[in-house]
């Protein structure tokens, strides 16, 4: 084997080592970029989920407040109706009570 062939072999081996080192560095860089992108995607997904949760909660609270106000109005109307009915019968109730008081006074 000639010296020239040995030099070519040595150069080829050095080039192979250099290529291998560069490939390893490139793969590490790609891996780190992939991890960074994945972390960013996870963070973005978390923010989107949090925003969706907050919006759903706001909607549920608004619906609950609407249902609450409707029920309060319904109960207030029932109370007003009962009060009106009671006021109509107030004179009759007073007469009944007065009649019982007079009857019980007469038995003494």
PDB file of C-alpha atoms in Angstrom:
ATOM      1  CA  UNK A   1       0.000   0.000   0.000  1.00  0.00           C
ATOM      2  CA  UNK A   2       1.387   3.346  -0.944  1.00  0.00           C
ATOM      3  CA  UNK A   3       1.684   6.375   1.252  1.00  0.00           C
ATOM      4  CA  UNK A   4      -0.786   8.186  -0.946  1.00  0.00           C
ATOM      5  CA  UNK A   5      -3.422   5.483  -0.381  1.00  0.00           C
ATOM      6  CA  UNK A   6      -2.768   5.564   3.334  1.00  0.00           C
ATOM      7  CA  UNK A   7      -3.246   9.338   3.342  1.00  0.00           C
ATOM      8  CA  UNK A   8      -6.550   8.960   1.466  1.00  0.00           C
ATOM      9  CA  UNK A   9      -7.713   6.328   3.916  1.00  0.00           C
ATOM     10  CA  UNK A  10      -6.707   8.503   6.851  1.00  0.00           C
ATOM     11  CA  UNK A  11      -8.441  11.518   5.324  1.00  0.00           C
ATOM     12  CA  UNK A  12     -11.556   9.438   4.640  1.00  0.00           C
ATOM     13  CA  UNK A  13     -11.604   8.215   8.215  1.00  0.00           C
ATOM     14  CA  UNK A  14     -11.219  11.775   9.517  1.00  0.00           C
ATOM     15  CA  UNK A  15     -13.972  12.917   7.192  1.00  0.00           C
ATOM     16  CA  UNK A  16     -16.216  10.079   8.400  1.00  0.00           C
ATOM     17  CA  UNK A  17     -15.572  11.072  12.031  1.00  0.00           C
ATOM     18  CA  UNK A  18     -16.326  14.701  11.173  1.00  0.00           C
ATOM     19  CA  UNK A  19     -19.510  13.734   9.342  1.00  0.00           C
ATOM     20  CA  UNK A  20     -20.575  11.555  12.292  1.00  0.00           C
ATOM     21  CA  UNK A  21     -19.934  14.401  14.768  1.00  0.00           C
ATOM     22  CA  UNK A  22     -21.838  16.846  12.583  1.00  0.00           C
ATOM     23  CA  UNK A  23     -24.731  14.384  12.241  1.00  0.00           C
ATOM     24  CA  UNK A  24     -24.841  13.929  16.018  1.00  0.00           C
ATOM     25  CA  UNK A  25     -24.799  17.701  16.556  1.00  0.00           C
ATOM     26  CA  UNK A  26     -27.546  18.164  13.966  1.00  0.00           C
ATOM     27  CA  UNK A  27     -29.676  15.435  15.540  1.00  0.00           C
ATOM     28  CA  UNK A  28     -29.259  16.986  19.000  1.00  0.00           C
ATOM     29  CA  UNK A  29     -30.242  20.371  17.579  1.00  0.00           C
ATOM     30  CA  UNK A  30     -33.305  18.897  15.855  1.00  0.00           C
ATOM     31  CA  UNK A  31     -34.274  17.034  19.001  1.00  0.00           C
ATOM     32  CA  UNK A  32     -34.008  20.213  21.081  1.00  0.00           C
ATOM     33  CA  UNK A  33     -36.065  22.133  18.522  1.00  0.00           C
ATOM     34  CA  UNK A  34     -38.688  19.387  18.592  1.00  0.00           C
ATOM     35  CA  UNK A  35     -38.846  19.480  22.377  1.00  0.00           C
ATOM     36  CA  UNK A  36     -39.135  23.267  22.348  1.00  0.00           C
ATOM     37  CA  UNK A  37     -41.950  23.138  19.777  1.00  0.00           C
ATOM     38  CA  UNK A  38     -43.742  20.452  21.768  1.00  0.00           C
ATOM     39  CA  UNK A  39     -43.486  22.528  24.951  1.00  0.00           C
ATOM     40  CA  UNK A  40     -44.842  25.571  23.098  1.00  0.00           C
ATOM     41  CA  UNK A  41     -47.708  23.505  21.695  1.00  0.00           C
ATOM     42  CA  UNK A  42     -48.552  22.187  25.166  1.00  0.00           C
ATOM     43  CA  UNK A  43     -48.493  25.727  26.585  1.00  0.00           C
ATOM     44  CA  UNK A  44     -50.715  26.990  23.776  1.00  0.00           C
ATOM     45  CA  UNK A  45     -53.153  24.113  24.305  1.00  0.00           C
ATOM     46  CA  UNK A  46     -53.260  24.847  28.052  1.00  0.00           C
ATOM     47  CA  UNK A  47     -54.029  28.515  27.383  1.00  0.00           C
ATOM     48  CA  UNK A  48     -56.751  27.609  24.889  1.00  0.00           C
ATOM     49  CA  UNK A  49     -58.277  25.122  27.325  1.00  0.00           C
ATOM     50  CA  UNK A  50     -58.184  27.706  30.114  1.00  0.00           C
ATOM     51  CA  UNK A  51     -59.873  30.295  27.895  1.00  0.00           C
ATOM     52  CA  UNK A  52     -62.522  27.778  26.834  1.00  0.00           C
ATOM     53  CA  UNK A  53     -63.126  26.838  30.481  1.00  0.00           C
ATOM     54  CA  UNK A  54     -63.495  30.480  31.509  1.00  0.00           C
ATOM     55  CA  UNK A  55     -65.887  31.191  28.632  1.00  0.00           C
ATOM     56  CA  UNK A  56     -67.995  28.128  29.451  1.00  0.00           C
ATOM     57  CA  UNK A  57     -68.069  29.171  33.098  1.00  0.00           C
ATOM     58  CA  UNK A  58     -69.166  32.714  32.158  1.00  0.00           C
ATOM     59  CA  UNK A  59     -71.956  31.314  30.002  1.00  0.00           C
ATOM     60  CA  UNK A  60     -73.104  28.947  32.749  1.00  0.00           C
ATOM     61  CA  UNK A  61     -73.104  31.753  35.301  1.00  0.00           C
ATOM     62  CA  UNK A  62     -75.125  33.977  32.957  1.00  0.00           C
ATOM     63  CA  UNK A  63     -77.661  31.200  32.382  1.00  0.00           C
ATOM     64  CA  UNK A  64     -77.875  30.511  36.119  1.00  0.00           C
ATOM     65  CA  UNK A  65     -78.433  34.207  36.861  1.00  0.00           C
ATOM     66  CA  UNK A  66     -81.152  34.353  34.199  1.00  0.00           C
ATOM     67  CA  UNK A  67     -82.901  31.279  35.660  1.00  0.00           C
ATOM     68  CA  UNK A  68     -82.546  32.704  39.182  1.00  0.00           C
ATOM     69  CA  UNK A  69     -84.069  36.047  38.182  1.00  0.00           C
ATOM     70  CA  UNK A  70     -86.925  34.282  36.367  1.00  0.00           C
ATOM     71  CA  UNK A  71     -87.666  32.187  39.465  1.00  0.00           C
ATOM     72  CA  UNK A  72     -87.526  35.251  41.731  1.00  0.00           C
ATOM     73  CA  UNK A  73     -90.008  37.037  39.447  1.00  0.00           C
ATOM     74  CA  UNK A  74     -92.275  33.972  39.459  1.00  0.00           C
ATOM     75  CA  UNK A  75     -92.257  33.711  43.246  1.00  0.00           C
ATOM     76  CA  UNK A  76     -92.801  37.478  43.612  1.00  0.00           C
ATOM     77  CA  UNK A  77     -95.864  37.208  41.359  1.00  0.00           C
ATOM     78  CA  UNK A  78     -97.181  34.314  43.475  1.00  0.00           C
ATOM     79  CA  UNK A  79     -96.657  36.367  46.635  1.00  0.00           C
ATOM     80  CA  UNK A  80     -98.439  39.363  45.117  1.00  0.00           C
ATOM     81  CA  UNK A  81    -101.378  37.133  44.154  1.00  0.00           C
ATOM     82  CA  UNK A  82    -101.579  35.667  47.665  1.00  0.00           C
ATOM     83  CA  UNK A  83    -101.396  39.146  49.198  1.00  0.00           C
ATOM     84  CA  UNK A  84    -104.158  40.445  46.923  1.00  0.00           C
ATOM     85  CA  UNK A  85    -106.353  37.461  47.805  1.00  0.00           C
ATOM     86  CA  UNK A  86    -105.675  37.965  51.511  1.00  0.00           C
ATOM     87  CA  UNK A  87    -106.522  41.662  51.284  1.00  0.00           C
ATOM     88  CA  UNK A  88    -109.849  40.798  49.619  1.00  0.00           C
ATOM     89  CA  UNK A  89    -110.758  38.531  52.535  1.00  0.00           C
ATOM     90  CA  UNK A  90    -109.442  40.863  55.259  1.00  0.00           C
ATOM     91  CA  UNK A  91    -112.866  42.429  55.991  1.00  0.00           C
ATOM     92  CA  UNK A  92    -114.479  38.983  56.192  1.00  0.00           C
ATOM     93  CA  UNK A  93    -111.758  37.757  58.548  1.00  0.00           C
ATOM     94  CA  UNK A  94    -112.217  40.820  60.759  1.00  0.00           C
ATOM     95  CA  UNK A  95    -115.972  40.157  60.989  1.00  0.00           C
ATOM     96  CA  UNK A  96    -115.401  36.508  61.889  1.00  0.00           C
ATOM     97  CA  UNK A  97    -112.919  37.456  64.619  1.00  0.00           C
ATOM     98  CA  UNK A  98    -115.170  40.209  65.951  1.00  0.00           C
ATOM     99  CA  UNK A  99    -118.099  37.794  66.016  1.00  0.00           C
ATOM    100  CA  UNK A 100    -116.105  35.245  68.011  1.00  0.00           C
ATOM    101  CA  UNK A 101    -114.918  37.878  70.449  1.00  0.00           C
ATOM    102  CA  UNK A 102    -118.486  39.117  70.999  1.00  0.00           C
ATOM    103  CA  UNK A 103    -119.809  35.579  71.478  1.00  0.00           C
ATOM    104  CA  UNK A 104    -117.103  34.723  73.979  1.00  0.00           C
ATOM    105  CA  UNK A 105    -117.718  37.984  75.878  1.00  0.00           C
ATOM    106  CA  UNK A 106    -121.374  37.248  76.234  1.00  0.00           C
ATOM    107  CA  UNK A 107    -120.768  33.936  78.023  1.00  0.00           C
ATOM    108  CA  UNK A 108    -118.967  35.491  80.957  1.00  0.00           C
TER     109      UNK A 108
END
